[in-house]
Coordinates of C-alpha atoms in Angstrom, one line a residue:
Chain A
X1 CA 0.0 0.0 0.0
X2 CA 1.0 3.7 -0.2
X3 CA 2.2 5.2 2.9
X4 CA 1.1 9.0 3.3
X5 CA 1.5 11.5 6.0
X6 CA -0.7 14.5 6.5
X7 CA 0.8 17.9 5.6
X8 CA 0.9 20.7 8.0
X9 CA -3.0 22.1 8.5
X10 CA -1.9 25.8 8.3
X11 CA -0.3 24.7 4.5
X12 CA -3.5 22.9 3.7
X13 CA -6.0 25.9 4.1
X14 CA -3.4 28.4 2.6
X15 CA -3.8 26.5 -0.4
X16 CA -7.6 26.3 -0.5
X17 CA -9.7 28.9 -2.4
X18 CA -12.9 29.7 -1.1
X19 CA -15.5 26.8 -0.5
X20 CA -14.2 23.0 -0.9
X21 CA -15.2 19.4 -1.6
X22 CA -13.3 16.6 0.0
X23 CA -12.4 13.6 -1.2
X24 CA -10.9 10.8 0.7
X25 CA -9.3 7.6 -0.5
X26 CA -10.9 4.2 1.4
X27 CA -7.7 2.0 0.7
X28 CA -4.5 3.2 1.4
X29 CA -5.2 6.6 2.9
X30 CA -7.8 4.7 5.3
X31 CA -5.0 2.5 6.8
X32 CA -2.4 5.7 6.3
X33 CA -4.9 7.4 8.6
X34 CA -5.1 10.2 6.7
X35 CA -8.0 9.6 4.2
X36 CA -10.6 7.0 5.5
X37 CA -14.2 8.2 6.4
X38 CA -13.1 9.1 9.6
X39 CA -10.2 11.5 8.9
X40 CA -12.0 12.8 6.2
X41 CA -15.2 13.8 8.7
X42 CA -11.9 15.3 10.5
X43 CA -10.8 17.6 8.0
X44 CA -14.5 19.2 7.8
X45 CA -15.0 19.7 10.8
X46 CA -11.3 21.4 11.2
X47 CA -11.7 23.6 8.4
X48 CA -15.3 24.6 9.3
X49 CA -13.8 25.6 12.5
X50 CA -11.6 27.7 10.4
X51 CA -14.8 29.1 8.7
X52 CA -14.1 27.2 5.4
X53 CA -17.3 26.3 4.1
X54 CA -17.3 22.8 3.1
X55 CA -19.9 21.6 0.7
X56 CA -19.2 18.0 0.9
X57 CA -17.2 15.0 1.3
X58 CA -16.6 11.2 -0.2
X59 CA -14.1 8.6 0.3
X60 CA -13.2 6.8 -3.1
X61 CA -12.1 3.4 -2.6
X62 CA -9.2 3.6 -4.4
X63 CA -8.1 7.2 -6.3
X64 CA -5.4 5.5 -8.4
X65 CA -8.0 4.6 -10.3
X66 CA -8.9 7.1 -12.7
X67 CA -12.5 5.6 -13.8
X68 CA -14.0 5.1 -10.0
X69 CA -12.8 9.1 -9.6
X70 CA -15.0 10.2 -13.0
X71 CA -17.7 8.0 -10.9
X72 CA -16.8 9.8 -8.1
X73 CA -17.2 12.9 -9.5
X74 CA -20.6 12.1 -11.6
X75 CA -22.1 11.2 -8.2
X76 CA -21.1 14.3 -6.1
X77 CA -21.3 16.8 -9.0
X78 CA -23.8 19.3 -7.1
X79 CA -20.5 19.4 -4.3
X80 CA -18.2 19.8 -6.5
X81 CA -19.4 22.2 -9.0
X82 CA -20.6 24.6 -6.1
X83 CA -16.9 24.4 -4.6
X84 CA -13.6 27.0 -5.7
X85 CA -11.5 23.9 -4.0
X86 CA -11.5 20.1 -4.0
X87 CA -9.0 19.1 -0.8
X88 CA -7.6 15.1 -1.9
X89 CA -6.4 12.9 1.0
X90 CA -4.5 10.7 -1.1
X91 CA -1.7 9.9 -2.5
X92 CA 0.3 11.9 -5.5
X93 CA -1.1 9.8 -7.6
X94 CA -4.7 9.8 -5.8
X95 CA -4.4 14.2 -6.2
X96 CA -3.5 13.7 -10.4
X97 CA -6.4 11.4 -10.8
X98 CA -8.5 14.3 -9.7
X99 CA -6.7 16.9 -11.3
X100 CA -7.2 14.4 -14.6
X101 CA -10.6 14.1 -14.3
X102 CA -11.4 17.9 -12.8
X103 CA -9.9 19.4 -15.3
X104 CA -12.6 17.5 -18.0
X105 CA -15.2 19.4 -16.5
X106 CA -13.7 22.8 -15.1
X107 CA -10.0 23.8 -15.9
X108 CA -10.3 26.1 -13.4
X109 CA -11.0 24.5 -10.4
X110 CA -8.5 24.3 -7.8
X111 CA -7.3 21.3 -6.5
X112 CA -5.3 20.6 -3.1
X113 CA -3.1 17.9 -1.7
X114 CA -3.9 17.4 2.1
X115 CA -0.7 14.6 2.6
X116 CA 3.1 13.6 1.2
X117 CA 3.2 10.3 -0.2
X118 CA 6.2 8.4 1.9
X119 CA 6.7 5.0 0.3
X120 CA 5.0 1.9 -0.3
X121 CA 4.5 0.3 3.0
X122 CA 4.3 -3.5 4.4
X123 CA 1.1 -3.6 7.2
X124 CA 3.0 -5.1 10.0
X125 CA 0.0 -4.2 11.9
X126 CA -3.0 -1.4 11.7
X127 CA -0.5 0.5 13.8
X128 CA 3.1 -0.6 11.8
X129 CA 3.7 0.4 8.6
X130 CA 6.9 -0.3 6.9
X131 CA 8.6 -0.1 3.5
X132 CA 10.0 -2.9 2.6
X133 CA 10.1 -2.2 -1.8
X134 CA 11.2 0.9 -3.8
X135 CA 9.4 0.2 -6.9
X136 CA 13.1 0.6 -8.7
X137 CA 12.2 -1.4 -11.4
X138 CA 15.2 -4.0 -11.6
X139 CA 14.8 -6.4 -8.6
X140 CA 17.2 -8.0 -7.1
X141 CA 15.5 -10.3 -4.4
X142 CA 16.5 -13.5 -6.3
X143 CA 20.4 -11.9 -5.7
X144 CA 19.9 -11.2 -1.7
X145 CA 17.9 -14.0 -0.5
X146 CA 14.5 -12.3 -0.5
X147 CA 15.9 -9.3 1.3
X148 CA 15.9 -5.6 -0.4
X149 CA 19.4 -3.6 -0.4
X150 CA 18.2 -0.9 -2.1
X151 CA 15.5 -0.1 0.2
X152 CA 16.4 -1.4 3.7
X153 CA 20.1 0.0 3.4
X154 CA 20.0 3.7 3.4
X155 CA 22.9 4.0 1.0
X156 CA 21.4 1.1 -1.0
X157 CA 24.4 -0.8 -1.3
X158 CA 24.1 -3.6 -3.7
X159 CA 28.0 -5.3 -3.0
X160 CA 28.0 -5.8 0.7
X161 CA 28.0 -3.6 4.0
X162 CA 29.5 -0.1 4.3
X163 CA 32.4 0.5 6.9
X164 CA 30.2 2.1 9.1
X165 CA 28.3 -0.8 10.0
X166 CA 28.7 -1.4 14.1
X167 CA 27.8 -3.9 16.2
X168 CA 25.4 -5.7 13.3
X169 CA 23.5 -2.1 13.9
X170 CA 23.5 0.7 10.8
X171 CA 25.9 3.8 10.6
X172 CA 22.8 6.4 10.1
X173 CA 20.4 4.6 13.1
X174 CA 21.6 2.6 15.7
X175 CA 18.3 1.0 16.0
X176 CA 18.1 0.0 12.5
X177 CA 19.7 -3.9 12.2
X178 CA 22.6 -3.6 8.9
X179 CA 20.7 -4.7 5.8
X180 CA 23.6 -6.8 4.7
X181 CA 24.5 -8.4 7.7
X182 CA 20.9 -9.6 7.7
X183 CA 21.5 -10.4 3.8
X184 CA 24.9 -12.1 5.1
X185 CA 23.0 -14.5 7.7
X186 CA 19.9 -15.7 5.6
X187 CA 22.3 -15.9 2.5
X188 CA 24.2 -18.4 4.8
X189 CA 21.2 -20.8 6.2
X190 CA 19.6 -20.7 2.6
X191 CA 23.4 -22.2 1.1
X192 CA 23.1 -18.8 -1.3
X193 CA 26.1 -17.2 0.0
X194 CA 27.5 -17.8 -3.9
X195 CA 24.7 -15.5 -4.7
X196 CA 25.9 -12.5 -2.9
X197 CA 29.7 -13.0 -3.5
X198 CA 29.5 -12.3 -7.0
X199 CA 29.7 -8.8 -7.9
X200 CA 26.7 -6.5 -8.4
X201 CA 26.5 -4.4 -11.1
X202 CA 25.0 -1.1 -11.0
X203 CA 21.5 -0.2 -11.1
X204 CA 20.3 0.7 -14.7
X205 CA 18.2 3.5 -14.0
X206 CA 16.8 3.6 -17.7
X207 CA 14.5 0.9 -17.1
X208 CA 11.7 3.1 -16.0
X209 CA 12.4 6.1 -18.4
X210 CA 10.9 9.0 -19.6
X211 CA 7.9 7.9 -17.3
X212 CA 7.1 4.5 -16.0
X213 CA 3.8 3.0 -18.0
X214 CA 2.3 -0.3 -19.5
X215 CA 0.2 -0.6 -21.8
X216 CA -1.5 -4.4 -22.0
X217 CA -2.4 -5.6 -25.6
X218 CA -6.0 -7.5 -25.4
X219 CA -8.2 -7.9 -22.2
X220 CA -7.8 -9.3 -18.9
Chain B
X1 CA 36.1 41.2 -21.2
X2 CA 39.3 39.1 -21.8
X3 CA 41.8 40.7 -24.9
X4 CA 43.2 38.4 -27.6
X5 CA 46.3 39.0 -25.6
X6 CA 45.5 37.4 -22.0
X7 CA 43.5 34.8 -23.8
X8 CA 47.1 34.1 -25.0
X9 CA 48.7 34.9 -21.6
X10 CA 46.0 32.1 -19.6
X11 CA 46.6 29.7 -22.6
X12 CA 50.7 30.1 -21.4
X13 CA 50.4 30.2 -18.0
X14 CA 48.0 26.8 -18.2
X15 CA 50.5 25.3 -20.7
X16 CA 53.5 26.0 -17.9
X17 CA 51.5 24.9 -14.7
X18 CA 50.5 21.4 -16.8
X19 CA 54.2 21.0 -17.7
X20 CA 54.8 21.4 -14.5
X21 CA 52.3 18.9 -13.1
X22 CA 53.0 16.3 -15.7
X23 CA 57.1 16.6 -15.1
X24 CA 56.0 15.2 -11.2
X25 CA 54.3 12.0 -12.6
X26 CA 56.2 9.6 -10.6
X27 CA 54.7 7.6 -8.1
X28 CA 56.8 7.2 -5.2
X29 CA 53.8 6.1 -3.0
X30 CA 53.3 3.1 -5.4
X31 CA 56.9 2.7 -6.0
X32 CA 57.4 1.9 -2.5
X33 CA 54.7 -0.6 -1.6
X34 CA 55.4 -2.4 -4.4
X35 CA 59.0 -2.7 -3.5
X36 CA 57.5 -3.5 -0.9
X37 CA 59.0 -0.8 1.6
X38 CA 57.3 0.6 4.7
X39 CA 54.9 3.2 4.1
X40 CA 53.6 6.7 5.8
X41 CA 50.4 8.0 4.8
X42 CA 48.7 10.8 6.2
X43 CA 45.6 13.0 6.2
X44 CA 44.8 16.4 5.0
X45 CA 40.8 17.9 5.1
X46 CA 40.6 20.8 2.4
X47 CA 39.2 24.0 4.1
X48 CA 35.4 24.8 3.5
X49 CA 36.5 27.7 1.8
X50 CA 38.8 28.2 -0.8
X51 CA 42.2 29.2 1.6
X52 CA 45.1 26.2 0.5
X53 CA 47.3 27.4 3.5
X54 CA 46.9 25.1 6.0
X55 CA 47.5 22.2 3.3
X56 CA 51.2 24.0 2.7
X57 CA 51.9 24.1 6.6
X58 CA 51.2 20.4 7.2
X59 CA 53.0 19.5 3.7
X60 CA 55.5 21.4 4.6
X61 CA 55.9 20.3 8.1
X62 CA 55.1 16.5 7.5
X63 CA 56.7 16.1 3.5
X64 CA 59.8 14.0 4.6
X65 CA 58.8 11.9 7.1
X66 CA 55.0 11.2 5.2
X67 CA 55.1 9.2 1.7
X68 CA 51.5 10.1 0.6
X69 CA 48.3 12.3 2.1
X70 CA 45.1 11.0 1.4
X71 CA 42.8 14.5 0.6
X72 CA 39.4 13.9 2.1
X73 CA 36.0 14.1 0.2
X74 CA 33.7 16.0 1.7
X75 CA 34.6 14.7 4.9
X76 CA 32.0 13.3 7.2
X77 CA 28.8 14.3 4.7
X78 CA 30.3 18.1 5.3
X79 CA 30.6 20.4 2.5
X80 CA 34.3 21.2 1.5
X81 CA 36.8 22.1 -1.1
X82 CA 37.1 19.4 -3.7
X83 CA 39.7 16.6 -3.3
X84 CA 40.6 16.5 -6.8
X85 CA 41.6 20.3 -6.5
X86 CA 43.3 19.9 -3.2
X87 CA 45.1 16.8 -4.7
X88 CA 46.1 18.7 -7.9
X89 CA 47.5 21.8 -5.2
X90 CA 49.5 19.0 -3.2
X91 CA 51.0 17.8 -6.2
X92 CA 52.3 20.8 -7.6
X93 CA 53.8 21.6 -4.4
X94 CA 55.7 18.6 -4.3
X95 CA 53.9 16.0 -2.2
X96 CA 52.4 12.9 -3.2
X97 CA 48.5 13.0 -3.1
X98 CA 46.0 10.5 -2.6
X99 CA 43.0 11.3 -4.3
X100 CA 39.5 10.3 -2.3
X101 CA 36.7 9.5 -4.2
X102 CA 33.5 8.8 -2.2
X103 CA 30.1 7.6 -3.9
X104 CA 27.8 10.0 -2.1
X105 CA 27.9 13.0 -4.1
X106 CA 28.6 12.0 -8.1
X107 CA 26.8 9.9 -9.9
X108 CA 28.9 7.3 -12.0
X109 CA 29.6 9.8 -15.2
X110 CA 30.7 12.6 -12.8
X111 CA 32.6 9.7 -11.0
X112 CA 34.4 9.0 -14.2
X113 CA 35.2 12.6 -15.5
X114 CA 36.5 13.7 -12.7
X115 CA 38.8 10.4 -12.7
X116 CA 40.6 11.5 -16.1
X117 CA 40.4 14.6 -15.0
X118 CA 42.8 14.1 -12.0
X119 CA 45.0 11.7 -14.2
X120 CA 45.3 13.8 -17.2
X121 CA 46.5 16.9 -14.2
X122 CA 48.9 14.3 -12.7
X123 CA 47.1 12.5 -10.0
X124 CA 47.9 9.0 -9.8
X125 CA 46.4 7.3 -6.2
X126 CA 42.8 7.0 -6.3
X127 CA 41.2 5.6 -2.6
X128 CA 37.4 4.7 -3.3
X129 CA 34.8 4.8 -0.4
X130 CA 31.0 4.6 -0.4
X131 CA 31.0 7.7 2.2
X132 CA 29.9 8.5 5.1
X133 CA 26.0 9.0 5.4
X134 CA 24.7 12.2 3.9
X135 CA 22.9 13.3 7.1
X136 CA 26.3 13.2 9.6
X137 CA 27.2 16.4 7.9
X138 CA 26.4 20.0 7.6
X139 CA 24.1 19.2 4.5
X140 CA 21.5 17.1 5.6
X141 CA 18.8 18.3 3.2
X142 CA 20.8 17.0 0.2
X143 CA 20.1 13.9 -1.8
X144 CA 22.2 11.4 -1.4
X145 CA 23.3 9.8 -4.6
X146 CA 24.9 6.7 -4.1
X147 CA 24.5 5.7 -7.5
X148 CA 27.4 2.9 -7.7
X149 CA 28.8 1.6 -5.0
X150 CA 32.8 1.5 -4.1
X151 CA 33.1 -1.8 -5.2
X152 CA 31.4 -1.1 -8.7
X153 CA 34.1 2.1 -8.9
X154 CA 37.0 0.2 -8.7
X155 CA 36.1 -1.8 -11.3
X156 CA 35.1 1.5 -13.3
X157 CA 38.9 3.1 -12.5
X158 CA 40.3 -0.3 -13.9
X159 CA 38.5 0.0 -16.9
X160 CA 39.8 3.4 -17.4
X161 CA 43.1 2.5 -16.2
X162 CA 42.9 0.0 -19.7
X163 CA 41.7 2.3 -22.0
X164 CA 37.7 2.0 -21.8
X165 CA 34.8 3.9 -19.5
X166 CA 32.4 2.0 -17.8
X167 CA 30.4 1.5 -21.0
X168 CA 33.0 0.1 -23.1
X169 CA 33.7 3.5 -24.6
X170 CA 37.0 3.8 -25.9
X171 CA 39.4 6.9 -24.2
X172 CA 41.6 9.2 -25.8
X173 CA 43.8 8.8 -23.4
X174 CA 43.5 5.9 -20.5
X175 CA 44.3 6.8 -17.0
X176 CA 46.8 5.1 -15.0
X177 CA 45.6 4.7 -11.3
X178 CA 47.2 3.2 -8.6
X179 CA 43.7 1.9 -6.9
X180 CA 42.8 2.1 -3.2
X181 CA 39.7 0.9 -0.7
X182 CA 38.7 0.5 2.4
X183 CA 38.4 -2.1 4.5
X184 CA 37.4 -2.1 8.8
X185 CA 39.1 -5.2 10.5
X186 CA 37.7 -4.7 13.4
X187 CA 34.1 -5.1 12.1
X188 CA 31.2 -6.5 13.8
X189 CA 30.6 -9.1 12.8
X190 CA 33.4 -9.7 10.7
X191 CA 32.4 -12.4 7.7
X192 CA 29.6 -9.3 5.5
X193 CA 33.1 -6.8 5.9
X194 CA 35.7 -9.9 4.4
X195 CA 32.8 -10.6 2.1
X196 CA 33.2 -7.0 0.4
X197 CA 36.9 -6.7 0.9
X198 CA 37.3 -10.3 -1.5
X199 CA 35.0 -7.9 -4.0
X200 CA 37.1 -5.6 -3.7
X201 CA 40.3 -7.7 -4.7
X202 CA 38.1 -9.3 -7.1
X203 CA 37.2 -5.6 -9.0
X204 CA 40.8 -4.7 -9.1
X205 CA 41.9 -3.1 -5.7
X206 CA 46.0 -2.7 -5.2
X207 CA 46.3 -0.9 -1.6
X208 CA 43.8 -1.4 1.5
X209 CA 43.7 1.9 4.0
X210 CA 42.2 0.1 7.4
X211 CA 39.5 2.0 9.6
X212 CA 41.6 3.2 12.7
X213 CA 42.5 -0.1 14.2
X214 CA 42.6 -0.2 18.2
X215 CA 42.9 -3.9 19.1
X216 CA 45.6 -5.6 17.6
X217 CA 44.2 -8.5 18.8
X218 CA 40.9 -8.1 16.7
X219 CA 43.6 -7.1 13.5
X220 CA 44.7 -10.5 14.7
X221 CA 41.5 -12.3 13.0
X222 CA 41.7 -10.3 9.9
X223 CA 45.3 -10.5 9.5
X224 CA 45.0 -14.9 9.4
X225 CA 42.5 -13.7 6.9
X226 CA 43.7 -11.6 4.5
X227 CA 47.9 -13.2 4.4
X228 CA 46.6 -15.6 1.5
X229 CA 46.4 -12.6 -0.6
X230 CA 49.9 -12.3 -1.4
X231 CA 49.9 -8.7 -3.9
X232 CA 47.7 -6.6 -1.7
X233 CA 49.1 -4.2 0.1
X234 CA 47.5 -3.3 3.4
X235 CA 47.7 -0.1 5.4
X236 CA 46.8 0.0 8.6
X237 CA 45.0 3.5 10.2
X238 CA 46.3 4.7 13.1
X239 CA 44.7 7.4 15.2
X240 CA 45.9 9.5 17.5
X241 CA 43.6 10.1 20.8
X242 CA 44.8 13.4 22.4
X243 CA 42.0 12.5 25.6
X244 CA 39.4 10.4 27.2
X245 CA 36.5 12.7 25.7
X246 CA 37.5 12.2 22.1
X247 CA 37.5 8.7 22.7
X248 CA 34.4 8.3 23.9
X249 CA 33.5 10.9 21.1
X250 CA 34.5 8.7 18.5
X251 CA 32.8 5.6 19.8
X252 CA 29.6 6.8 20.2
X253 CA 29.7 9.0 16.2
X254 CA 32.2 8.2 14.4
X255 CA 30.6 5.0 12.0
X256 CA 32.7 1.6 12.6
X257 CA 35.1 2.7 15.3
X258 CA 35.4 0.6 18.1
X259 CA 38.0 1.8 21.2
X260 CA 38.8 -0.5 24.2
X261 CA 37.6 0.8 27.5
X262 CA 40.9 0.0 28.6
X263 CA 42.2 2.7 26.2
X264 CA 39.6 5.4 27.3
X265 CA 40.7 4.2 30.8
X266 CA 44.2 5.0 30.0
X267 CA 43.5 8.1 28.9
X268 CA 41.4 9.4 31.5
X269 CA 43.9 8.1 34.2
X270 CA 46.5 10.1 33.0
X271 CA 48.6 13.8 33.8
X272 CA 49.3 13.9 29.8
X273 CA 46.6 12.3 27.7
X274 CA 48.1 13.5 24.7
X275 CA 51.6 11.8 25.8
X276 CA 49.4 8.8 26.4
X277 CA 48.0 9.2 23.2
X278 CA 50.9 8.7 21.2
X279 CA 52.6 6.0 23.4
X280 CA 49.0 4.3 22.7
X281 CA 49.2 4.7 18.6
X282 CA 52.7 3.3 18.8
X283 CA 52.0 0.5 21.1
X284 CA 48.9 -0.4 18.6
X285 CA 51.0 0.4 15.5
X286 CA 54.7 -2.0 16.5
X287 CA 51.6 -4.9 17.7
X288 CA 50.9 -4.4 13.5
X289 CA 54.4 -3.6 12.0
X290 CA 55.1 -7.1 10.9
X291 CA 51.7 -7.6 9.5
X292 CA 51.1 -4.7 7.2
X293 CA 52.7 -2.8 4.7
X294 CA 52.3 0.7 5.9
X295 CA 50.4 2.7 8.6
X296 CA 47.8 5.4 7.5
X297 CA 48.7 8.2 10.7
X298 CA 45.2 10.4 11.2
X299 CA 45.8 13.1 13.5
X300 CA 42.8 15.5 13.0
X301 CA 43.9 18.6 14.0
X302 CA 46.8 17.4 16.1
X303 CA 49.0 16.8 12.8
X304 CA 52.1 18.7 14.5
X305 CA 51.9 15.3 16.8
X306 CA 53.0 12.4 13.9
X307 CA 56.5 13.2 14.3
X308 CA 56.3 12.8 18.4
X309 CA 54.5 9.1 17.2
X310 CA 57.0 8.3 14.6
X311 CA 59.8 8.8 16.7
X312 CA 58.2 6.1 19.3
X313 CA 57.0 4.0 16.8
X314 CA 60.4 3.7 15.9
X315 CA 62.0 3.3 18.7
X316 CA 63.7 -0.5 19.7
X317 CA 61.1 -2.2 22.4

C-alpha cells in the first residue's frame, strides 16, 4: 500500500480557495490514517472551525483509479461544481487522478493535496507500517535471498555492507539492524552465499524512463 | 572582457602549470609498496573555503617523514573544497596525493570525468569509499546519490586504467591509477566486511587503508585472513587520541570505530593524555608492523603530533 503522511493544516488551508469538496481515498489513505471516512469527517469539521465552508465530502475506494474518480465525480457533481476547492487525502497519484478528471469538466478549479506520499508500506500491523520495496524497477531479491538492499540500506548498497556498519547495527540509526548483515546470515542458512559473492552491477536507472507506463495488448 | 592578448597569456600560464604537473608524474607512494617498503600515509581535510594554506603548513611540516596524504571528500557528509583540486595543489607543491573518491555526491559519469580529470592533471592514487551518510554532515537536506557503490568504482577506475569507460567506450587517453579501498578489520561481525573486501580484490583493488585499528588482537582475526592474498598491500589506520573525551566521542559517532575501555581508561587516568595518546598509537601500530605494509597516521587537528608518534613507533622495544 502507499504510505502517506498529512501535511501541516496551516499549508492545507493556505492552499484552499474559497468553498471545498473533500475527497478521501478508502484504501491506502484509510490504513495511512489520513484519508478513511473518519479523517475525512476530520478535515471538515477542522476547516469549518476555520470558517471554510465545506460543501461536501466522499471517500473513493481507491483514487489511483482514474475511472472510479470520473464516478466519483458524476455522483457528487452538485459538491463539486458549487466548490472554488477540491481538498484530496490521497496519494500523489490519488491528487493527479482528480486533477485528470477535474480538469474535463472545469480547468479552473482548484485542487489541493492534504498529505506527502512516503513510500509503499508493508502492514505489520494497523498501527506498523513499513517499507520494505522501492518500486526501482530492476529487482534484485533472487540476488539477496529475498531481502531488499536498495531499500532497507540507506545507501542502497548492492556489493555488501559499508564500513560504518557497528555492532550488526546501521551507521545512520543505531536502531536499524545492517541490511547486509541480515542479507549475510539468511544468504548463509539458505546455502546462497554464492549469490551475494559475485559482484553486483550497477543499477540501470533507464528501465523506467521517460515515465514509467504499461500498456497491456487485449483484455484481462 | 578578456583581450586576444590574456587569452594568449592564460593559454601560457595553463601550458606551464600542466608541464609542470606532468614533469612530477612519478609515483613514489606506489613505488614503494610495491617494492615493498614501509609506508607513511597521512591525512589532509581541504578547508570549507577556498584558503590552501593550512595544506602547505602540514605539507611542509610533514613532506619528509610522510610518503603520501590521502585528501578527504567531503569529509563526514560536510561540504568542503574538492579533493581533486586539493590533490592537484599538493602535487604541484611537491607531495604525493592520494585522491578520495566517495560515492555519495557524483553519480557514476561525474565519477568517471572527474577520474581522467585528475590523471590527465597528474594524480595518480585514487582511494574509493562509499562515504559517510549524507545526514552526519552539515548538509543534511541534500540527496544522497549513491549511485554505484565502491566496489562497482574500482572496477570502473580499472577499466579506465585500460583504455575504456564504464560502458565500453573507448578513451583518448587511458588513465593510470594506482587503486585504493577501504576495509574495517575490526568489524562486527566480521564475515559481511571480508565478504566486500574479497569484492574488492576481485574488482581490481591494489592498496587497503584500514578504519583506525585499536585492538591488535581483533587485527589478529583479519590478518589470518587476508595473508593468503599475497599482492595486496594493506595499510593500517592509526589514530591518534589526544584524551578520554574524544574517545568516547568517537565511539559513540564516528561509523565503525570501536575503542577499548581500557584505552579510554588509559586516557582518563593520565597527567598527559596527549603523551598517552601517542605511546597508545605506537604500542597499537609495533603490535601491527610485521603484519602490514604501511600505517595510514590520522591526527585530526593534532598533525604537529605524527612526528612525536614516529619517533616512538620507531624506537627499539
Amino acid at each position: 500500500m502507499i504510505v502517506t503522511k498529512q501535511k501541516i493544516l496551516d499549508d492545507i488551508i493556505k492552499k484552499i480557495k474559497g468553498s471545498v469538496f473533500i475527497f478521501g481515498c478508502g484504501i491506502c489513505s484509510d490504513t495511512s490514517r489520513t484519508g478513511g471516512p473518519k479523517e475525512v469527517e476530520a478535515m471538515r469539521k477542522t476547516l469549518e472551525s476555520n470558517n471554510i465552508k465545506v460543501n461536501g465530502a466522499y471517500v473513493i475506494d481507491a483514487m489511483c483509479h482514474l475511472q472510479k474518480v470520473k464516478k466519483a465525480i458524476r455522483d457528487n457533481k452538485e459538491g463539486i461544481e458549487s466548490s472554488e476547492s477540491v481538498l484530496v487525502l490521497s496519494c500523489g497519484s490519488g491528487v493527479q487522478s482528480a486533477v485528470n478528471s477535474i480538469n474535463l469538466i472545469d480547468k479552473h478549479k482548484k485542487i489541493v493535496s492534504g498529505v506527502d506520499t512516503m513510500f509503499i508500506g508493508n502492514i505489520e500491523s494497523l498501527s506498523s507500517l513499513k517499507e520494505m520495496c522501492s518500486l526501482c524497477g530492476q529487482c534484485v531479491l533472487n540476488e539477496t535471498s529475498g531481502i531488499c538492499p536498495v531499500t532497507l540500506c540507506p545507501k542502497g548498497l548492492l556489493n555488501g555492507p559499508c564500513g560504518g556498519m557497528k555492532n550488526y547495527k546501521c551507521e545512520v540509526d543505531e536502531n536499524l539492524d545492517c541490511v547486509w548483515v541480515k542479507i549475510y546470515e539468511r544468504s548463509s542458512i539458505q546455502n546462497s552465499l554464492e549469490d551475494i559473492k559475485k559482484i553486483a552491477s550497477p543499477k540501470d536507472y533507464s528501465v523506467k524512463q521517460p515515465v514509467g507506463s504499461i500498456k497491456f495488448k487485449g483484455s484481462h | 572582457m578578456q583581450t586576444g592578448n590574456s587569452l594568449e597569456l592564460n593559454k601560457n600560464y595553463i601550458i606551464v602549470t600542466i608541464s609542470l604537473i606532468i614533469n612530477m608524474d612519478k609515483n613514489l607512494f606506489k613505488d614503494k609498496l610495491e617494492n615493498n617498503e614501509f609506508v607513511y600515509t597521512s591525512e589532509v581535510s581541504p578547508e570549507r573555503g577556498t584558503d590552501l594554506s593550512k595544506i602547505k603548513i602540514i605539507l611542509k611540516s610533514l613532506k619528509d617523514k610522510i610518503t603520501a596524504f590521502n585528501v578527504t571528500d567531503n569529509q563526514g557528509a560536510n561540504m568542503k573544497m574538492s579533493s581533486l583540486a586539493a590533490s592537484i595543489y599538493i602535487k604541484s607543491i611537491g607531495g604525493e596525493p592520494i585522491f578520495q573518491q566517495t560515492c555519495r555526491d557524483r553519480n557514476r559519469m561525474a565519477l568517471e570525468s572527474d577520474l581522467l580529470g585528475a590523471s590527465a592533471l597528474g594524480i595518480n592514487n585514487v582511494l574509493t569509499l562509499t562515504g559517510d551518510y549524507i545526514t552526519f554532515g552539515d548538509h543534511k537536506h541534500a540527496k544522497p546519490v549513491y549511485d554505484i557503490d565502491s566496489v562497482n568504482l574500482i572496477e570502473i577506475i580499472k577499466g579506465l586504467n585500460s583504455g575504456y569507460d564504464m560502458n565500453g567506450n573507448h578513451l583518448n587517453g587511458k588513465t593510470d591509477f594506482y587503486i585504493g579501498a577501504a576495509v574495517n578489520p575490526e568489524s562486527n561481525p566480521l564475515e559481511p566486511q571480508l565478504m566486500k573486501f574479497e569484492k574488492k580484490i576481485k574488482a581490481g583493488c591494489n592498496f587497503f587503508q584500514t578504519q583506525a585499528v585499536f585492538s591488535v588482537e581483533n587485527f589478529e582475526k583479519f590478518y589470518n585472513y587476508y595473508k593468503n592474498y599475497n599482492n595486496i598491500k594493506i595499510i593500517a589506520g592509526i589514530f591518534i587520541l589526544k584524551s578520554a573525551k574524544v574517545a568516547r566521542f568517537m565511539n559513540k559517532n564516528i561509523p565503525g570505530i570501536y575503542i577499548p575501555q581500557s584505552i579510554v581508561d588509559e586516557l582518563e587516568n593520565s597527567k598527559d593524555p596527549l603523551k598517552t595518546g601517542i605511546e597508545i598509537s605506537a604500542r597499537v601500530a609495533k603490535g601491527l608492523k610485521n603484519k602490514v605494509n604501511g600505517l595510514h597516521i590520522m591526527a585530526f587537528g593534532i598533525e604537529d603530533s605524527i612526528p612525536n608518534f614516529l619517533k616512538n613507533f620507531e624506537e627499539e622495544e
